[in-house]
Amino acid sequence: MDTKWSYDPDMPIDTVMRRWPATMEVLMRHRMLCIGCPIGGFHTIPEACEEHGLEEAALVSELEMAIAATAR
């Protein structure tokens, strides 16, 4: 599993979930509908945050923590 995270705002959210499965729990906690979404291959984290009314920096921080926790 890839445990290195380098936030790329242009990376599709589907790629984020596939590369770092621990991120899916964060998305579900925020009731984001990204898992299984046909747009996930095109939507980026900034676009998903806008769509779901979330603050991008806070979500990215949570995603980083989830990824880091898998490296332990």
CSV table of C-alpha atoms in Angstrom, one decimal, residues 4 14 16-17 24 26 33 36 42-43 47 52 56:
chain,number,residue,atom,x,y,z
A,4,LYS,CA,3.3,8.5,0.8
A,14,ASP,CA,-11.3,7.9,-7.4
A,16,VAL,CA,-7.1,8.9,-4.2
A,17,MET,CA,-9.5,6.2,-2.9
A,24,MET,CA,-12.8,6.1,2.0
A,26,VAL,CA,-13.0,9.9,5.9
A,33,LEU,CA,-21.1,10.2,-2.2
A,36,GLY,CA,-18.9,4.2,-6.4
A,42,PHE,CA,-13.1,13.0,-13.0
A,43,HIS,CA,-13.9,14.9,-9.8
A,47,GLU,CA,-14.6,19.8,-6.8
A,52,HIS,CA,-20.6,18.6,-0.7
A,56,GLU,CA,-10.9,21.7,1.3
